Amino acid sequence: MNPAPASAALALGDDALVLSHRLGEWAGHAPVLEEELALANIALDLLGQARVLLSLVGDEDELAYLREERAFRNLQLVEQPRGDFAHTIARQLYFSSYQRLLYEELAQGDTAIAELASKAVKEVDYHRDHAEHWTLRLGDGTAESHQRMQQALDALWRYTGEAFEPIEGLAVDWATLRARWTDRITAVLRQATLTLPNGPQSGAWAAGGGRQGVHTEPFGRMLAEMQHLHRSHPGATW
Amino acid sequence: MTTMAPDAGTQDDAAYEARFNAAVAAEERIEPRDWMPDAYRASLVRQIAQHAHSEIIGMQPEANWITRAPSLRRKAILMAKVQDEAGHGLYLYSAAETLGTSRDELLDRLHAGRQKYSSIFNYPTLTWADVGAIGWLVDGAAITNQVPLCRCSYGPYARAMVRICKEESFHQRQGYELLLALSKGTEAQHAMAQDAVNRWWWPSLMMFGPPDDESAHSAQSMAWRIKRHSNDELRQRFVDICVPQAESLGLTLPDPDLTWDEERGHYAFGPIDWDEFREVLRGNGPCNEQRINQRRTAHEEGAWVREAATAYAAKQAERSRHGYRAPQDQQQGDTQEEDIA
């Protein structure tokens, strides 16, 4: 097993860490008890992945709690606030479809990331399934749910492009990955009677920003909440 | 037990009641289709619903710290715990439904303030150590209350409790371990742990309910073998367990009257502030309004999601009745890796 490239482990670990945190914000607020379970379950899976990936780079808590905003390498997509349930599902649909395809490919490699990816791909398969089923229910449910789901898909679309910017240290055919992702999303949305958003997949100011440590405004506040207690007690163990 | 309900209302209830009483006395389990007195059914619905509501309201004070947990390991443990609580709520609503009510109906009663949940969840979680104190004391008190329920006369409730108690003891150990880490940590961490225990100790003792001579439902519940021990007995058992645990945690309990009573073989403890207890039960505790509002808001804001799921399910059922395939389904073969519907 070859050592994993740190830049890649950090990017993937940050994606999982930040999305897990955002999903954790749903605890006690979900629309139905079954979703309390499902969202917490997905958040836990992602947190587990984040812990493995960050540990490949260094101390997981130091990396999670003591880096500042500009040092995080996650996609801007995963840091977006939870919004209503449709926004959470749209974010999850875009991300887990991407993560599912990416991890399937990474699992073929020979680094420690491959080892993690081959285990995680089973969890991610379930996450994608959950997001796709909710996309169908919301898209093909009532007029209101259809409208909310379309709005959420449109609002988050601009953050999808950067997922296909190459990550240093990963040998992935990004163009093919993007084509497969687009096909999958297109098919799901069609079945859900929704329309594939047609705006740009990234703004000029945002292209690939997350991977370079350039984030959106809500992210700093999220980190402030996440890191506050840990930073208030330097050197303490918990 | 196999006393079936009468087919028609013409038969004499007294005979069924006699068989029911005999079955309860013989420690047999009452099952959903068995005949049972209306008051037994009502009492169980009240107790199981209140228990289920406590699980889901109880998610709030802990979820309050998920986004601020100080290490990734602790964060994972806390998320898993809150998830377990949602699961316990589900088991318990299912158990209540075997008595002829529905989850929706029970939730409506909770939201309208017509059914209660445990008074303890009306206290705020002000520091990270509160998460540990809840695990150690609140879950500890819950286990002391609930382990006897594993032998409760109503089968579905007893079976739910077996599963729940296993997970609760796990949570309780995790809470203890969290407090231990704080107690043995820095001075500031130790102080945080002590402060949390000071605030949670008395409310935990109140979880056992009013003293025996004021407990409205106790005698009947004990006769029906829903309850096995009195409130005061369980409270005493809990105190006896906690005192040595507090010592090994290196923390003190906030009760100057706490002493070992050689004669009784139990710890004697100071008076409980029953006025506070009654105020909290009446809705005037620190977080009563906030807890119920959050629950109501989640439910109201989620209405469109539940309506969408219902509408979608109806459409799917309609489609399969007519053997209908949407045109878009037929075109999907080329682009989709697998069927997602």
Coordinates of C-alpha atoms in Angstrom, one line a residue:
Chain A
M1 CA 0.0 0.0 0.0
N2 CA 1.5 3.3 -1.1
P3 CA 1.1 6.4 1.1
A4 CA -1.8 8.5 0.1
P5 CA -1.1 11.9 -1.4
A6 CA -1.8 14.3 1.5
S7 CA -3.4 17.0 -0.7
A8 CA -6.0 14.5 -2.0
A9 CA -6.7 13.0 1.5
L10 CA -7.2 16.5 2.8
A11 CA -9.6 17.6 0.0
L12 CA -11.8 14.4 0.3
G13 CA -11.6 14.5 4.1
D14 CA -12.7 18.1 4.2
D15 CA -15.6 17.4 1.9
A16 CA -16.8 14.6 4.2
L17 CA -16.1 16.6 7.4
V18 CA -18.0 19.7 6.3
L19 CA -21.0 17.9 4.8
S20 CA -21.3 15.8 7.9
H21 CA -21.4 18.9 10.1
R22 CA -24.1 20.5 7.9
L23 CA -26.2 17.3 8.1
G24 CA -25.7 17.3 11.9
E25 CA -27.5 20.6 12.0
W26 CA -30.7 18.8 11.2
A27 CA -30.8 16.8 14.4
G28 CA -34.1 17.6 16.1
H29 CA -35.5 19.5 13.1
A30 CA -36.2 16.8 10.5
P31 CA -39.7 16.7 8.8
V32 CA -40.3 13.1 10.0
L33 CA -38.7 10.8 12.6
E34 CA -37.4 8.4 9.9
E35 CA -35.4 11.4 8.4
E36 CA -33.9 12.2 11.8
L37 CA -32.4 8.7 11.6
A38 CA -31.5 8.8 8.0
L39 CA -29.8 12.2 8.1
A40 CA -27.9 11.4 11.3
N41 CA -26.9 8.1 9.7
I42 CA -25.4 9.7 6.6
A43 CA -23.7 12.4 8.7
L44 CA -22.1 9.6 10.8
D45 CA -20.9 7.7 7.8
L46 CA -19.3 10.9 6.4
L47 CA -17.7 11.7 9.7
G48 CA -16.2 8.2 9.8
Q49 CA -14.8 8.8 6.3
A50 CA -13.4 12.2 7.3
R51 CA -11.7 10.8 10.4
V52 CA -9.9 8.1 8.3
L53 CA -8.9 10.6 5.6
L54 CA -7.7 13.3 7.9
S55 CA -5.7 10.8 9.9
L56 CA -3.8 9.9 6.7
V57 CA -2.6 13.6 6.8
G58 CA -2.0 14.2 10.5
D59 CA -3.9 14.5 13.8
E60 CA -7.7 14.5 12.9
D61 CA -8.6 17.0 15.7
E62 CA -5.8 19.4 15.0
L63 CA -6.8 19.4 11.3
A64 CA -10.5 19.8 12.0
Y65 CA -10.3 22.3 14.8
L66 CA -7.2 24.3 14.4
R67 CA -7.1 25.2 10.7
E68 CA -8.6 28.5 9.6
E69 CA -11.0 28.9 6.8
R70 CA -8.4 29.5 4.1
A71 CA -6.7 26.2 4.8
F72 CA -9.8 24.1 4.2
R73 CA -9.9 22.3 0.9
N74 CA -13.6 21.2 0.7
L75 CA -15.9 22.0 -2.2
Q76 CA -18.1 25.1 -1.7
L77 CA -21.1 22.9 -2.4
V78 CA -20.8 21.0 0.9
E79 CA -20.5 24.1 3.0
Q80 CA -23.8 25.6 1.8
P81 CA -26.3 26.1 4.7
R82 CA -28.9 23.4 5.0
G83 CA -31.8 25.6 3.8
D84 CA -35.1 23.8 3.6
F85 CA -35.3 20.0 3.1
A86 CA -35.2 20.4 -0.7
H87 CA -31.9 22.3 -0.4
T88 CA -30.4 19.5 1.7
I89 CA -31.6 16.9 -0.7
A90 CA -30.3 18.8 -3.8
R91 CA -26.9 19.3 -2.1
Q92 CA -26.9 15.6 -1.2
L93 CA -28.0 14.5 -4.6
Y94 CA -25.2 16.5 -6.3
F95 CA -22.6 15.4 -3.8
S96 CA -23.3 11.8 -3.3
S97 CA -23.6 11.1 -7.0
Y98 CA -20.2 12.7 -7.4
Q99 CA -18.7 10.9 -4.4
R100 CA -20.2 7.6 -5.5
L101 CA -18.6 7.7 -9.0
L102 CA -15.3 9.1 -7.7
Y103 CA -14.9 6.6 -4.9
E104 CA -15.7 3.7 -7.3
E105 CA -12.8 4.9 -9.4
L106 CA -10.5 5.6 -6.5
A107 CA -11.1 2.1 -5.1
Q108 CA -9.2 0.7 -8.0
G109 CA -6.0 2.4 -6.9
D110 CA -3.3 1.2 -4.6
T111 CA -3.0 3.9 -1.9
A112 CA -4.6 4.1 1.5
I113 CA -7.3 6.3 -0.1
A114 CA -8.2 3.3 -2.3
E115 CA -8.7 1.2 0.9
L116 CA -11.0 3.8 2.4
A117 CA -12.8 4.3 -0.9
S118 CA -13.6 0.7 -1.4
K119 CA -15.2 0.5 2.1
A120 CA -17.0 3.9 1.8
V121 CA -18.4 3.3 -1.6
K122 CA -21.0 1.0 0.0
E123 CA -22.2 3.7 2.4
V124 CA -22.2 6.3 -0.4
D125 CA -24.3 4.1 -2.5
Y126 CA -26.9 4.2 0.2
H127 CA -26.6 8.0 0.5
R128 CA -27.1 8.4 -3.2
D129 CA -30.1 6.1 -3.1
H130 CA -31.6 8.2 -0.3
A131 CA -31.1 11.5 -2.2
E132 CA -32.4 10.1 -5.4
H133 CA -35.6 8.7 -3.8
W134 CA -36.3 12.0 -2.2
T135 CA -35.6 13.9 -5.4
L136 CA -38.3 11.7 -7.0
R137 CA -40.8 12.2 -4.1
L138 CA -40.3 16.0 -4.0
G139 CA -40.1 16.5 -7.8
D140 CA -43.1 14.3 -8.5
G141 CA -45.0 14.9 -5.3
T142 CA -47.1 18.1 -4.9
A143 CA -46.9 21.4 -6.8
E144 CA -45.2 23.0 -3.8
S145 CA -42.6 20.3 -3.4
H146 CA -41.9 20.3 -7.1
Q147 CA -41.3 24.0 -7.1
R148 CA -39.1 23.9 -4.0
M149 CA -37.0 21.1 -5.3
Q150 CA -36.5 22.8 -8.6
Q151 CA -35.5 26.0 -6.8
A152 CA -33.0 24.1 -4.7
L153 CA -31.4 22.4 -7.7
D154 CA -31.1 25.7 -9.5
A155 CA -29.7 27.5 -6.5
L156 CA -26.9 24.9 -5.9
W157 CA -26.1 24.2 -9.6
R158 CA -23.4 26.8 -9.7
Y159 CA -21.4 24.9 -7.1
T160 CA -21.3 21.7 -9.0
G161 CA -18.6 22.6 -11.6
E162 CA -15.7 22.7 -9.1
A163 CA -16.2 19.1 -8.2
F164 CA -14.6 18.2 -11.5
E165 CA -11.5 20.4 -11.1
P166 CA -8.6 17.9 -10.8
I167 CA -7.4 17.2 -7.3
E168 CA -3.6 17.0 -7.1
G169 CA -2.4 13.5 -6.5
L170 CA -5.5 11.7 -7.8
A171 CA -5.2 9.9 -11.2
V172 CA -8.9 10.3 -12.3
D173 CA -10.3 11.0 -15.7
W174 CA -12.2 14.0 -14.7
A175 CA -13.9 14.7 -18.0
T176 CA -15.4 11.2 -18.0
L177 CA -16.4 11.5 -14.4
R178 CA -18.2 14.7 -15.2
A179 CA -20.0 13.1 -18.2
R180 CA -21.2 10.1 -16.1
W181 CA -22.3 12.4 -13.3
T182 CA -24.3 14.6 -15.7
D183 CA -25.9 11.5 -17.3
R184 CA -27.0 10.2 -13.9
I185 CA -28.3 13.5 -12.6
T186 CA -30.1 14.1 -15.9
A187 CA -31.9 10.8 -15.7
V188 CA -33.0 11.2 -12.1
L189 CA -34.3 14.7 -12.7
R190 CA -36.2 13.6 -15.8
Q191 CA -37.8 10.8 -13.9
A192 CA -38.6 13.3 -11.1
T193 CA -40.3 15.6 -13.7
L194 CA -37.6 18.2 -12.9
T195 CA -35.4 20.2 -15.3
L196 CA -31.7 20.1 -15.4
P197 CA -30.6 23.6 -14.4
N198 CA -29.1 25.3 -17.4
G199 CA -27.0 28.1 -15.9
P200 CA -23.2 28.1 -15.6
Q201 CA -21.9 25.3 -13.3
S202 CA -19.6 27.8 -11.6
G203 CA -19.2 31.5 -11.3
A204 CA -16.1 33.1 -12.6
W205 CA -15.2 34.1 -9.1
A206 CA -15.8 30.7 -7.6
A207 CA -14.4 28.2 -10.1
G208 CA -12.4 25.7 -8.1
G209 CA -12.4 28.1 -5.1
G210 CA -13.0 25.6 -2.4
R211 CA -10.1 23.4 -3.4
Q212 CA -7.8 26.4 -3.1
G213 CA -9.2 27.5 0.2
V214 CA -11.5 30.2 -1.1
H215 CA -14.9 29.7 0.5
T216 CA -18.3 31.3 0.7
E217 CA -19.3 33.5 3.6
P218 CA -21.4 31.1 5.6
F219 CA -18.4 28.8 6.0
G220 CA -16.5 31.0 8.4
R221 CA -19.4 31.2 10.7
M222 CA -19.8 27.4 10.5
L223 CA -16.2 26.9 11.5
A224 CA -16.5 29.5 14.3
E225 CA -19.3 27.3 15.9
M226 CA -17.5 24.0 15.2
Q227 CA -14.1 25.1 16.5
H228 CA -15.1 27.4 19.4
L229 CA -15.0 25.0 22.3
H230 CA -11.8 23.1 21.1
R231 CA -10.0 26.4 20.6
S232 CA -11.1 27.7 24.0
H233 CA -9.1 25.0 25.8
P234 CA -5.7 24.8 24.1
G235 CA -4.0 21.5 24.7
A236 CA -6.9 19.9 26.5
T237 CA -7.9 16.3 25.7
W238 CA -11.6 15.4 25.5
Chain B
M1 CA -51.7 -15.2 26.8
T2 CA -54.4 -16.1 24.3
T3 CA -57.7 -14.7 25.6
M4 CA -59.1 -13.4 22.4
A5 CA -61.3 -10.4 22.3
P6 CA -65.0 -11.2 22.0
D7 CA -66.4 -11.2 18.5
A8 CA -69.5 -9.4 19.5
G9 CA -70.2 -7.1 22.4
T10 CA -72.7 -9.5 23.9
Q11 CA -70.4 -11.5 26.0
D12 CA -69.8 -10.8 29.6
D13 CA -66.7 -8.6 30.2
A14 CA -66.4 -10.0 33.8
A15 CA -65.2 -13.3 32.5
Y16 CA -62.6 -11.7 30.3
E17 CA -61.5 -9.5 33.2
A18 CA -61.1 -12.5 35.4
R19 CA -58.9 -14.2 32.8
F20 CA -56.9 -11.0 32.3
N21 CA -56.3 -10.6 36.0
A22 CA -55.3 -14.2 36.3
A23 CA -52.9 -13.9 33.4
V24 CA -51.3 -10.8 34.9
A25 CA -51.0 -12.5 38.3
A26 CA -49.3 -15.5 36.6
E27 CA -46.7 -13.1 35.0
E28 CA -48.0 -13.9 31.5
R29 CA -47.6 -11.3 28.8
I30 CA -50.6 -9.5 27.5
E31 CA -50.5 -9.2 23.7
P32 CA -52.2 -6.7 21.3
R33 CA -55.1 -9.0 20.3
D34 CA -55.8 -10.0 23.9
W35 CA -58.8 -8.6 25.8
M36 CA -57.7 -5.9 28.3
P37 CA -59.5 -3.5 30.5
D38 CA -60.1 -0.1 28.9
A39 CA -58.3 1.6 31.7
Y40 CA -55.2 -0.7 31.3
R41 CA -55.1 0.2 27.6
A42 CA -55.5 3.9 28.3
S43 CA -52.8 3.8 31.0
L44 CA -50.4 2.1 28.7
V45 CA -51.0 4.5 25.8
R46 CA -50.4 7.4 28.2
Q47 CA -47.2 5.9 29.6
I48 CA -45.7 4.6 26.3
A49 CA -46.6 7.8 24.5
Q50 CA -45.0 9.9 27.2
H51 CA -41.9 7.7 27.0
A52 CA -41.8 8.0 23.2
H53 CA -42.2 11.8 23.4
S54 CA -39.4 11.9 26.0
E55 CA -37.1 10.2 23.5
I56 CA -37.7 12.7 20.7
I57 CA -37.8 15.8 22.9
G58 CA -34.7 14.5 24.6
M59 CA -32.8 14.7 21.3
Q60 CA -32.9 18.5 21.6
P61 CA -30.7 19.3 24.6
E62 CA -28.0 16.9 23.2
A63 CA -28.3 17.9 19.6
N64 CA -27.6 21.4 20.9
W65 CA -24.0 20.3 21.2
I66 CA -23.5 18.3 18.0
T67 CA -22.1 21.2 16.1
R68 CA -19.8 22.2 18.9
A69 CA -18.5 18.8 20.1
P70 CA -14.8 19.4 20.9
S71 CA -13.3 16.3 19.2
L72 CA -14.3 14.2 16.2
R73 CA -14.6 11.1 18.3
R74 CA -17.0 12.8 20.7
K75 CA -18.9 14.2 17.9
A76 CA -19.4 10.8 16.3
I77 CA -20.5 9.3 19.7
L78 CA -23.0 12.1 20.2
M79 CA -24.4 11.9 16.7
A80 CA -24.9 8.1 17.2
K81 CA -26.6 8.7 20.5
V82 CA -29.1 11.2 19.1
Q83 CA -29.7 8.8 16.3
D84 CA -30.4 6.0 18.8
E85 CA -32.9 8.2 20.5
A86 CA -34.9 8.8 17.3
G87 CA -34.8 5.0 16.9
H88 CA -36.2 4.5 20.5
G89 CA -38.9 7.0 19.7
L90 CA -39.8 4.8 16.6
Y91 CA -39.9 1.6 18.6
L92 CA -42.1 3.2 21.3
Y93 CA -44.6 4.8 18.9
S94 CA -44.9 1.3 17.3
A95 CA -45.5 -0.3 20.6
A96 CA -48.2 2.4 21.4
E97 CA -49.8 1.8 18.0
T98 CA -50.4 -1.9 18.9
L99 CA -52.9 -0.4 21.4
G100 CA -55.0 1.1 18.7
T101 CA -53.7 4.6 18.5
S102 CA -51.4 6.2 15.8
R103 CA -48.1 8.0 15.8
D104 CA -49.7 11.0 14.2
E105 CA -52.4 11.2 16.8
L106 CA -49.9 11.0 19.6
L107 CA -47.6 13.6 18.0
D108 CA -50.6 15.9 17.7
R109 CA -51.3 15.5 21.4
L110 CA -47.7 16.3 22.2
H111 CA -47.7 19.4 20.0
A112 CA -51.0 20.6 21.6
G113 CA -49.5 20.1 25.1
R114 CA -52.0 17.4 26.0
Q115 CA -49.4 14.7 26.5
K116 CA -46.3 15.2 28.5
Y117 CA -42.6 14.2 28.2
S118 CA -40.0 13.8 30.9
S119 CA -39.5 16.9 33.0
I120 CA -35.7 16.6 32.8
F121 CA -35.6 17.8 29.1
N122 CA -36.8 21.2 30.1
Y123 CA -33.4 22.0 31.5
P124 CA -30.8 23.7 29.2
T125 CA -27.5 22.2 28.2
L126 CA -25.1 25.1 28.9
T127 CA -21.7 23.5 28.5
W128 CA -20.2 20.5 26.9
A129 CA -20.0 18.8 30.3
D130 CA -23.8 18.8 30.3
V131 CA -23.7 16.2 27.6
G132 CA -21.7 13.9 30.0
A133 CA -24.0 14.7 32.9
I134 CA -27.0 13.8 30.8
G135 CA -25.4 10.5 29.8
W136 CA -24.3 9.6 33.3
L137 CA -27.2 10.9 35.4
V138 CA -30.2 11.2 33.1
D139 CA -29.7 8.0 31.2
G140 CA -28.7 6.4 34.5
A141 CA -32.0 7.4 36.1
A142 CA -33.8 6.3 32.9
I143 CA -32.2 2.9 33.1
T144 CA -33.1 2.4 36.7
N145 CA -36.7 3.3 35.8
Q146 CA -36.8 1.2 32.7
V147 CA -35.0 -2.1 33.5
P148 CA -38.0 -3.3 35.5
L149 CA -40.2 -2.4 32.4
C150 CA -38.5 -5.2 30.5
R151 CA -40.7 -7.4 32.6
C152 CA -43.8 -5.2 32.2
S153 CA -47.1 -7.1 31.7
Y154 CA -47.7 -5.7 28.2
G155 CA -45.6 -7.7 25.7
P156 CA -44.8 -5.1 23.0
Y157 CA -43.7 -2.6 25.6
A158 CA -41.6 -5.1 27.5
R159 CA -39.8 -6.2 24.3
A160 CA -39.2 -2.6 23.2
M161 CA -37.6 -1.9 26.6
V162 CA -35.2 -4.8 26.3
R163 CA -33.7 -3.3 23.1
I164 CA -33.8 0.2 24.5
C165 CA -32.2 -0.6 27.8
K166 CA -29.2 -2.2 26.1
E167 CA -28.5 1.0 24.1
E168 CA -29.2 3.2 27.1
S169 CA -26.6 1.4 29.3
F170 CA -24.1 2.0 26.5
H171 CA -25.0 5.7 26.4
Q172 CA -24.7 5.9 30.2
R173 CA -21.2 4.4 30.1
Q174 CA -20.2 6.9 27.4
G175 CA -21.5 9.8 29.5
Y176 CA -19.6 8.6 32.5
E177 CA -16.4 8.3 30.4
L178 CA -16.9 11.8 29.0
L179 CA -17.2 13.2 32.5
L180 CA -14.2 11.2 33.7
A181 CA -12.1 12.7 30.9
L182 CA -13.1 16.2 32.0
S183 CA -12.7 15.5 35.7
K184 CA -9.1 14.2 35.1
G185 CA -8.4 16.9 32.5
T186 CA -7.4 20.6 33.0
E187 CA -8.6 22.6 36.0
A188 CA -11.2 24.4 33.7
Q189 CA -12.5 21.0 32.4
H190 CA -12.8 19.7 36.0
A191 CA -14.8 22.8 37.0
M192 CA -17.0 22.4 33.9
A193 CA -17.8 18.8 34.9
Q194 CA -18.5 19.7 38.5
D195 CA -20.8 22.5 37.5
A196 CA -22.8 20.2 35.2
V197 CA -23.2 17.6 37.9
N198 CA -24.4 20.4 40.3
R199 CA -27.1 21.5 37.9
W200 CA -28.3 18.0 36.8
W201 CA -28.3 16.1 40.0
W202 CA -31.6 17.2 41.5
P203 CA -33.5 17.3 38.2
S204 CA -32.3 13.7 37.7
L205 CA -33.8 12.6 41.1
M206 CA -37.1 14.2 40.0
M207 CA -37.2 11.9 37.0
F208 CA -38.5 9.2 39.3
G209 CA -41.7 11.2 39.8
P210 CA -43.5 12.5 42.9
P211 CA -43.1 10.8 46.3
D212 CA -45.1 7.6 46.7
D213 CA -47.9 9.2 48.7
E214 CA -48.6 11.7 45.9
S215 CA -48.2 9.4 42.9
A216 CA -51.6 9.3 41.2
H217 CA -51.1 6.3 38.9
S218 CA -48.7 4.1 41.0
A219 CA -51.0 1.7 42.8
Q220 CA -53.0 0.8 39.8
S221 CA -49.9 0.4 37.6
M222 CA -48.3 -1.8 40.1
A223 CA -51.4 -4.0 40.4
W224 CA -51.3 -4.4 36.6
R225 CA -47.6 -5.2 36.7
I226 CA -46.9 -2.3 34.4
K227 CA -44.8 -0.9 37.2
R228 CA -42.7 -3.0 39.5
H229 CA -41.3 -0.7 42.1
S230 CA -42.4 2.5 43.7
N231 CA -41.0 5.9 42.7
D232 CA -39.2 6.3 46.0
E233 CA -37.7 2.8 45.9
L234 CA -36.3 3.4 42.4
R235 CA -35.0 6.9 43.5
Q236 CA -33.2 5.3 46.5
R237 CA -31.7 2.6 44.3
F238 CA -30.4 5.3 41.9
V239 CA -28.8 7.4 44.7
D240 CA -27.1 4.2 46.1
I241 CA -25.6 3.6 42.7
C242 CA -24.5 7.1 42.0
V243 CA -22.7 8.0 45.2
P244 CA -19.8 5.6 44.7
Q245 CA -19.7 6.5 41.0
A246 CA -19.4 10.2 41.8
E247 CA -16.5 9.3 44.1
S248 CA -14.6 7.4 41.4
L249 CA -15.3 10.3 39.0
G250 CA -13.6 12.6 41.5
L251 CA -16.8 14.8 41.6
T252 CA -19.1 15.7 44.4
L253 CA -22.9 15.6 44.5
P254 CA -24.6 18.9 45.5
D255 CA -26.3 17.6 48.6
P256 CA -25.0 18.5 52.1
D257 CA -27.3 16.0 53.7
L258 CA -26.0 13.0 51.7
T259 CA -24.8 10.4 54.3
W260 CA -24.5 6.7 54.6
D261 CA -27.3 5.4 56.8
E262 CA -25.8 2.3 58.4
E263 CA -29.1 1.2 59.9
R264 CA -31.1 1.1 56.6
G265 CA -28.1 0.1 54.4
H266 CA -28.8 3.1 52.1
Y267 CA -27.7 6.6 51.5
A268 CA -29.9 9.2 53.1
F269 CA -30.3 12.4 51.0
G270 CA -31.7 15.8 51.4
P271 CA -35.2 17.1 50.5
I272 CA -36.2 17.5 46.9
D273 CA -37.6 20.8 45.8
W274 CA -41.1 19.6 44.7
D275 CA -42.2 23.1 44.0
E276 CA -39.7 23.3 41.3
F277 CA -40.8 19.9 40.0
R278 CA -44.4 21.0 39.8
E279 CA -43.5 24.3 38.1
V280 CA -41.6 22.4 35.4
L281 CA -44.4 20.0 34.9
R282 CA -46.9 22.9 34.7
G283 CA -44.9 24.2 31.7
N284 CA -42.8 26.8 33.6
G285 CA -39.4 25.2 33.5
P286 CA -36.5 27.0 31.8
C287 CA -37.0 25.4 28.3
N288 CA -40.5 24.0 28.2
E289 CA -41.7 26.6 25.7
Q290 CA -38.5 26.4 23.5
R291 CA -38.6 22.5 23.4
I292 CA -42.2 22.3 22.3
N293 CA -41.9 25.1 19.9
Q294 CA -38.9 23.5 18.2
R295 CA -40.9 20.3 17.9
R296 CA -43.9 22.0 16.5
T297 CA -41.8 24.1 14.1
A298 CA -40.0 21.0 12.8
H299 CA -43.4 19.3 12.3
E300 CA -45.0 22.3 10.6
E301 CA -42.1 23.1 8.4
G302 CA -41.9 19.4 7.4
A303 CA -45.6 19.3 6.4
W304 CA -44.9 19.9 2.7
V305 CA -42.3 17.1 2.7
R306 CA -44.7 14.6 4.2
E307 CA -47.4 15.7 1.8
A308 CA -45.0 15.3 -1.1
A309 CA -44.2 11.7 0.0
T310 CA -47.9 10.9 0.3
A311 CA -48.7 12.3 -3.1
Y312 CA -45.8 10.5 -4.7
A313 CA -46.8 7.2 -3.1
A314 CA -50.4 7.6 -4.4
K315 CA -49.2 8.4 -7.9
Q316 CA -46.9 5.3 -7.8
A317 CA -49.8 3.1 -6.6
E318 CA -52.0 4.5 -9.3
R319 CA -49.4 3.9 -12.0
S320 CA -48.8 0.3 -10.9
R321 CA -52.6 -0.3 -10.9
H322 CA -52.7 0.7 -14.5
G323 CA -49.5 -0.9 -15.6
Y324 CA -48.5 2.6 -16.5
R325 CA -44.9 3.5 -17.4
A326 CA -44.0 7.1 -17.8
P327 CA -42.6 7.9 -21.2
Q328 CA -39.5 9.2 -19.5
D329 CA -39.0 5.8 -17.7
Q330 CA -38.8 4.1 -21.1
Q331 CA -36.0 6.3 -22.4
Q332 CA -33.8 5.9 -19.4
G333 CA -32.2 2.6 -20.1
D334 CA -29.2 4.1 -21.9
T335 CA -28.2 6.7 -19.4
Q336 CA -28.9 5.2 -16.0
E337 CA -26.6 2.7 -14.4
E338 CA -29.4 1.0 -12.5
D339 CA -33.1 1.5 -11.8
I340 CA -33.5 4.2 -9.2
A341 CA -37.2 4.0 -8.7

